[in-house]
XYZ file of C-alpha atoms in Angstrom:
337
model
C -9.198 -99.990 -75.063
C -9.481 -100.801 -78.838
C -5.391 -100.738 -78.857
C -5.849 -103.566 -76.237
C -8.603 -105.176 -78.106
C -6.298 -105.307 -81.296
C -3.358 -106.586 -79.279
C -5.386 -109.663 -78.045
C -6.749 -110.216 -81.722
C -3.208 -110.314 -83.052
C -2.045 -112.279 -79.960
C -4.906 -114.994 -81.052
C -4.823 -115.271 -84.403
C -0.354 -116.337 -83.873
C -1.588 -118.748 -81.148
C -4.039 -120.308 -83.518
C -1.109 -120.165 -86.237
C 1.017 -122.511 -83.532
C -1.989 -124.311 -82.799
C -2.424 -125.121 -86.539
C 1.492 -125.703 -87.380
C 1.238 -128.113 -84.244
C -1.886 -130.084 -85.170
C -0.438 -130.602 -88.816
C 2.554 -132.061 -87.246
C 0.967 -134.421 -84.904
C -1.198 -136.091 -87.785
C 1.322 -135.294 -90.918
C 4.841 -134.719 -89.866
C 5.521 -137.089 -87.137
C 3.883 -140.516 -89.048
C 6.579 -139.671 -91.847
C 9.562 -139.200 -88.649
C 8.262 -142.762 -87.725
C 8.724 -144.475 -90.729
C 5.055 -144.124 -92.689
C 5.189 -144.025 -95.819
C 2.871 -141.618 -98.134
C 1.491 -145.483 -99.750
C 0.740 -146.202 -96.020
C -1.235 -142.887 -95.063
C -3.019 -143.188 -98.643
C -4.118 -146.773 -96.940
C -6.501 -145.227 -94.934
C -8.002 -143.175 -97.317
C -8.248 -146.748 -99.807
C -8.827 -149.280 -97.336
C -6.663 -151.756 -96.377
C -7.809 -154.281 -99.579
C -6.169 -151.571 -102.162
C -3.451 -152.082 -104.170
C -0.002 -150.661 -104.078
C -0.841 -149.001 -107.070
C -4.029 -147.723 -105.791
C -2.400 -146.445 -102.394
C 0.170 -144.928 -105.001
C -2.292 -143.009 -107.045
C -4.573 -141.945 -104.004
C -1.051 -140.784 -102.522
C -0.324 -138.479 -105.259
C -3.356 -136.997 -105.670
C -3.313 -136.126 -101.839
C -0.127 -134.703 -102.200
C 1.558 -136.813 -99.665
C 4.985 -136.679 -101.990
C 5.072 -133.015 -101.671
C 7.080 -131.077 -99.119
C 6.101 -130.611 -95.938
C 5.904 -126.728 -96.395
C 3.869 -127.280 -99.158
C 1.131 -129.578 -97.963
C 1.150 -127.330 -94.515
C 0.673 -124.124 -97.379
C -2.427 -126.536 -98.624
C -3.874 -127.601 -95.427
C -4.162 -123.425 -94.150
C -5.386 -122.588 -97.659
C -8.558 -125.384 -96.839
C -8.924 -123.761 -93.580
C -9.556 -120.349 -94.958
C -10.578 -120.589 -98.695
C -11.375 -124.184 -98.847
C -10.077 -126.665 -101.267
C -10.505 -129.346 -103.740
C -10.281 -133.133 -103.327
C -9.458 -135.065 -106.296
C -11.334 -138.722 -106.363
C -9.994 -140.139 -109.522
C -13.245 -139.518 -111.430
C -13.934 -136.384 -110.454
C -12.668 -132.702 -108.651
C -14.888 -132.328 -105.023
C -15.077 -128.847 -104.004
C -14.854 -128.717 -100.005
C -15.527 -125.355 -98.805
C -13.746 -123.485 -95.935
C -13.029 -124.350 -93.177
C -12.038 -127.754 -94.797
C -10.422 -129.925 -92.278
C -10.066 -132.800 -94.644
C -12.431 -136.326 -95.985
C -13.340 -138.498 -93.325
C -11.554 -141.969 -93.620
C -14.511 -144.136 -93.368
C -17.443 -141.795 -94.886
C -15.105 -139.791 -97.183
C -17.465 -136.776 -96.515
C -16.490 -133.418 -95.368
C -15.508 -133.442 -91.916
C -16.680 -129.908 -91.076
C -20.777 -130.113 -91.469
C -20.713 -133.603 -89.098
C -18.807 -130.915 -86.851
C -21.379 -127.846 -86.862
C -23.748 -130.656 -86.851
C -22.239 -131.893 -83.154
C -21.246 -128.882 -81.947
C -25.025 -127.780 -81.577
C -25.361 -130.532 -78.929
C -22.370 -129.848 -76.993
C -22.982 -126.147 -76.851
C -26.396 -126.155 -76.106
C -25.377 -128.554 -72.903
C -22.418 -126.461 -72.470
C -24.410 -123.422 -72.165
C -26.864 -124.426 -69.910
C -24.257 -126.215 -67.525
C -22.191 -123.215 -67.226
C -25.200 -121.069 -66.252
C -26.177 -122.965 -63.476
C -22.309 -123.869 -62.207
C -21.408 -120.159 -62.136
C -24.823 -118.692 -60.465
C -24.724 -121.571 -57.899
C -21.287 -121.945 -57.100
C -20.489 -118.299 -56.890
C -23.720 -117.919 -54.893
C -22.360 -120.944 -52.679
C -19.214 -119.441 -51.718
C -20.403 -116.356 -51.252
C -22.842 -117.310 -48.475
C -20.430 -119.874 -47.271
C -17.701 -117.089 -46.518
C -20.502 -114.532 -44.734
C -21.520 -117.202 -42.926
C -18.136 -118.705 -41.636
C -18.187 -122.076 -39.879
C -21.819 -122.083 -39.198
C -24.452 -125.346 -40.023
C -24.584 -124.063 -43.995
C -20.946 -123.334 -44.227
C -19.733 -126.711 -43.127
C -22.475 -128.821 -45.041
C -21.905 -126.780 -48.248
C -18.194 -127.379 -48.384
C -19.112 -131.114 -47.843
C -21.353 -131.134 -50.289
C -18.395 -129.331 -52.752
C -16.255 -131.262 -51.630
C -18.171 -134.864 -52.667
C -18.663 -132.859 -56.014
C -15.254 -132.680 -56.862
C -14.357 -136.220 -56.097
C -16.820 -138.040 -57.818
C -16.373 -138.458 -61.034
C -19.232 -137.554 -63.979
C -19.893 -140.385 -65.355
C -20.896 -142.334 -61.922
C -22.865 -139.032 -60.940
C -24.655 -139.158 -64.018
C -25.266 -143.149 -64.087
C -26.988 -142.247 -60.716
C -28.786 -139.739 -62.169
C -29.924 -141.079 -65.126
C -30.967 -144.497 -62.872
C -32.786 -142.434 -60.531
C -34.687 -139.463 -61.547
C -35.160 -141.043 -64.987
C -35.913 -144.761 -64.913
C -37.319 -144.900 -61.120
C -38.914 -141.525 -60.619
C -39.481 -140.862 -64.784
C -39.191 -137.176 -64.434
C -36.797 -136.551 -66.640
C -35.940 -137.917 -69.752
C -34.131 -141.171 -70.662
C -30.475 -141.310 -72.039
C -29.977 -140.346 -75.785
C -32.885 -137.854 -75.647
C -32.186 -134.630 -77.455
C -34.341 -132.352 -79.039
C -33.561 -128.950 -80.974
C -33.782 -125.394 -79.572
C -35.118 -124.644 -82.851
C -37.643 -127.674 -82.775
C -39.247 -126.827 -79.159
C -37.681 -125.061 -76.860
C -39.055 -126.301 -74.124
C -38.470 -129.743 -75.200
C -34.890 -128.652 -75.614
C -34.352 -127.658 -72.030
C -36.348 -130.571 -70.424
C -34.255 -133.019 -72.597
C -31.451 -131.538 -71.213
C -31.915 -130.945 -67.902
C -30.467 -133.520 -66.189
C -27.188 -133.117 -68.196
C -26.443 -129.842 -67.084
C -27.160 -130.355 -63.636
C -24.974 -133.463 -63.601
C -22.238 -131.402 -65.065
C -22.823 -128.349 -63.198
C -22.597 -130.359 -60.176
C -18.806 -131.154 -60.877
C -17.698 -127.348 -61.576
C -20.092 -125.884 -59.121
C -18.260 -127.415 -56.384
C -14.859 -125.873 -57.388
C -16.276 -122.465 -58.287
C -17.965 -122.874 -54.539
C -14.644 -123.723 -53.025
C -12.614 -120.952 -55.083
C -15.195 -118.418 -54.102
C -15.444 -118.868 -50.606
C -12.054 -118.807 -49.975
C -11.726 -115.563 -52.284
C -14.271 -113.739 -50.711
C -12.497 -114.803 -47.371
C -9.481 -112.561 -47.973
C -11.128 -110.194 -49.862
C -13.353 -109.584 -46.682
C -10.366 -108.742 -44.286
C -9.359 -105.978 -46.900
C -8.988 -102.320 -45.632
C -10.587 -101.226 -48.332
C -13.783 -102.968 -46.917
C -13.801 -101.696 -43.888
C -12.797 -97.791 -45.204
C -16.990 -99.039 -47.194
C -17.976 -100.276 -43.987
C -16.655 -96.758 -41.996
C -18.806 -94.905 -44.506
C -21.761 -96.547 -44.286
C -22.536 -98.242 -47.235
C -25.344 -101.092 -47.289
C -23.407 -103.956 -46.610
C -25.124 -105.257 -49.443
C -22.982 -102.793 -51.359
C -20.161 -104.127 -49.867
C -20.405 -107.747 -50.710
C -21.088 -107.020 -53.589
C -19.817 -104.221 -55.473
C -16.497 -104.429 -53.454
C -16.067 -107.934 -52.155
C -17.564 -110.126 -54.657
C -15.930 -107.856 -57.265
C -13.102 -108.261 -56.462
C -13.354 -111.959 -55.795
C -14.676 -112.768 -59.522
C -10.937 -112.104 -60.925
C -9.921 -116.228 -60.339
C -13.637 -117.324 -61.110
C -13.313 -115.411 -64.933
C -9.683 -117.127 -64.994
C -10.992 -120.430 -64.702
C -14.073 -120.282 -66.416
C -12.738 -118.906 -69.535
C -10.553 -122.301 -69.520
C -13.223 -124.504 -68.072
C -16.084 -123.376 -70.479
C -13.693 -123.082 -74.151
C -12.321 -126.820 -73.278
C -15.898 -127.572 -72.524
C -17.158 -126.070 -75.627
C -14.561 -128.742 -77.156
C -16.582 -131.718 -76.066
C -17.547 -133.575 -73.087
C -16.297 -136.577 -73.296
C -17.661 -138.220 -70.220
C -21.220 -136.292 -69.757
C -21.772 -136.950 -73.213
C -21.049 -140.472 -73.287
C -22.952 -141.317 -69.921
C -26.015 -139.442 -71.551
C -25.671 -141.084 -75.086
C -25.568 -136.884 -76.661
C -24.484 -136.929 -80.037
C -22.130 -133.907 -79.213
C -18.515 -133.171 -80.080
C -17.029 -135.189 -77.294
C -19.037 -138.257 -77.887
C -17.829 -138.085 -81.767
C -13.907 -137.641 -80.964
C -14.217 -140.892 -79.060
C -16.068 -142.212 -82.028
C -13.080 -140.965 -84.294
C -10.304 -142.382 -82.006
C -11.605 -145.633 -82.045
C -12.494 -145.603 -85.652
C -8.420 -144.334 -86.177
C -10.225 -141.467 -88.314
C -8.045 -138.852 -87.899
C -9.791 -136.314 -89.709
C -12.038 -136.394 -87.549
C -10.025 -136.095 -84.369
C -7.961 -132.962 -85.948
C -10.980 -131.425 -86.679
C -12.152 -131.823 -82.995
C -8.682 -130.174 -81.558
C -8.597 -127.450 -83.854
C -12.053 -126.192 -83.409
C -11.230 -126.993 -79.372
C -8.469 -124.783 -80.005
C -10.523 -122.153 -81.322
C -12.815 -122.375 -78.508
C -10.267 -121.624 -75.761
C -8.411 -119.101 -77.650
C -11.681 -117.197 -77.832
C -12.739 -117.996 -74.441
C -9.192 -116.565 -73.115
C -9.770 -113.129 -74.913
C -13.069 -112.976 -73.842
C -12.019 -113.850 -70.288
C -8.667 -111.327 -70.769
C -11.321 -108.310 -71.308
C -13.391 -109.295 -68.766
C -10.535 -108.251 -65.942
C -10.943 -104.869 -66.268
C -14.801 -104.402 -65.690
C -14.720 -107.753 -62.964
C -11.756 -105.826 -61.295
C -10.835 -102.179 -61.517
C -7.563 -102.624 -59.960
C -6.567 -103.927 -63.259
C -5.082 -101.785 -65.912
C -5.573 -102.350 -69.599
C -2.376 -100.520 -70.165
């Protein structure tokens, strides 16, 4: 087991190595392949009023006129031990991770990301917990209870969550249970777990059932049909010959062995989710991750947006070691080996 642990460590910490290599590429190698010039990437850094002599200076001090392996050798040394930004009056210590100045603030990207990333986590969170016990619960019933009144209206119901999209769910929402009922709060509410927790989950209720909604419905789906096959195993009825609760059976054996696709896709679902999202955040007005990479894109502060997909990255790579340990308690049948 800790062979296998190691393995997966090493195996994530070379992904994150491509993920970096490929991320400094997108915003630093291919401008160059297209014809920028280090005056014109200093620009954005000087504004668009500078000089050529000011873009010139700002360039050099950025070390856009060095190699490529050299400022790729820089950008991994701010990642781990941080780095120093040189403003023409004075030397700027950013500390590690440093994913760069932002264009239009020229502060640290990094604390405006730990910053957002409370938001999106804490609706993350909270979305995935109620997604996974409902949806799994969902199918479940749906498949022991094949083609009856709650099968059929369930998979209806799933099958209306996956189509609609979360932004007209959550305009819905937010119109409905917040302006004409008032039981929830209004868009833009957030308050801190640390602040009030109860405050905290009541400003963010409506969020994660809106987004819950959309993933509970696949989960539901994915489940059913799971437990569906798993059902007709022999190895269910060799439980069933000996007598075990059927409780027991659903269960330990069915379910069980069910939950290998669910961890598969949740791992994915929840580290892109952890990311940002977009959509829920932006219907709700949440100052999260998602809702500041649109902010970026729009802004052209790339910074900002490289930031967002490395710590993304991050996210998913975690989420997909967590998820690859997970297959040998969900399913015994799988060997670590």
């Amino acid at each position: 087991m800790i062979t296998y642990i190691i393995r997966r460590l090493i195996g994530a910490v070379i992904m994150l190595v491509i993920v970096s290599i490929v991320t400094f590429a997108i915003f630093f190698l291919v401008p160059r392949l297209v014809g920028a010039t280090p005056e014109s990437m200093a620009s954005r850094y000087a504004g668009r009023t500078a000089t050529a002599e000011t873009q010139h200076l700002i360039a050099q001090r950025l070390g856009f006129y060095d190699p490529m392996p050299v400022q790729y050798g820089r950008f991994v040394k701010g990642l781990v031990v941080g780095a120093e930004y040189d403003t023409g009056t004075s030397v700027e210590k950013c500390p590690a991770p440093c994913f760069g100045y932002s264009y239009l603030t020229q502060q640290p990207v990094w604390p405006d990301l730990v910053d957002r990333s409370r938001v999106t986590f804490s609706l993350g969170v909270g979305a995935a917990v109620i997604w996974v016990i409902a949806g799994v619960a969902t199918g479940v019933i749906s498949a022991l209870r094949r083609r009856s009144f709650f099968d059929r209206a369930a998979m209806g119901i799933a099958l209306a969550g996956v189509s609609m999209p979360v932004f007209f769910t959550g305009m819905i929402s937010l119109v409905f249970f917040s302006y004409y009922l008032g039981w929830t709060v209004p868009g833009g509410t957030y308050v801190d777990f640390t602040v009030d927790p109860f405050q905290w989950a009541y400003s963010l209720i409506l969020p994660w059932v809106t987004l819950a909604f959309l993933f509970a419905a696949g989960y539901a789906r994915l489940t059913r049909a799971g437990m569906l096959e798993t059902m007709n195993e022999d190895y269910i009825r060799t439980a069933r010959a000996k007598g075990l609760p059927e409780r027991t059976v659903v269960v330990k054996h069915g379910l069980r062995a069910a939950l290998t696709p669910i961890v598969t896709i949740f791992g994915l679902d929840f580290g892109l989710l952890l990311g940002g999202a977009v959509l829920t955040e932006s219907t709700f007005s949440l100052n999260g991750l998602g809702k500041y990479a649109i902010e970026a894109i729009v802004s052209n502060d790339l910074p900002k947006v490289m930031g967002v997909t490395l710590l993304t990255a991050v996210f998913v790579v975690i989420a997909n070691l967590i998820v690859d340990l997970l297959y040998a308690v969900v399913d015994p049948r799988v060997r670590l080996a």
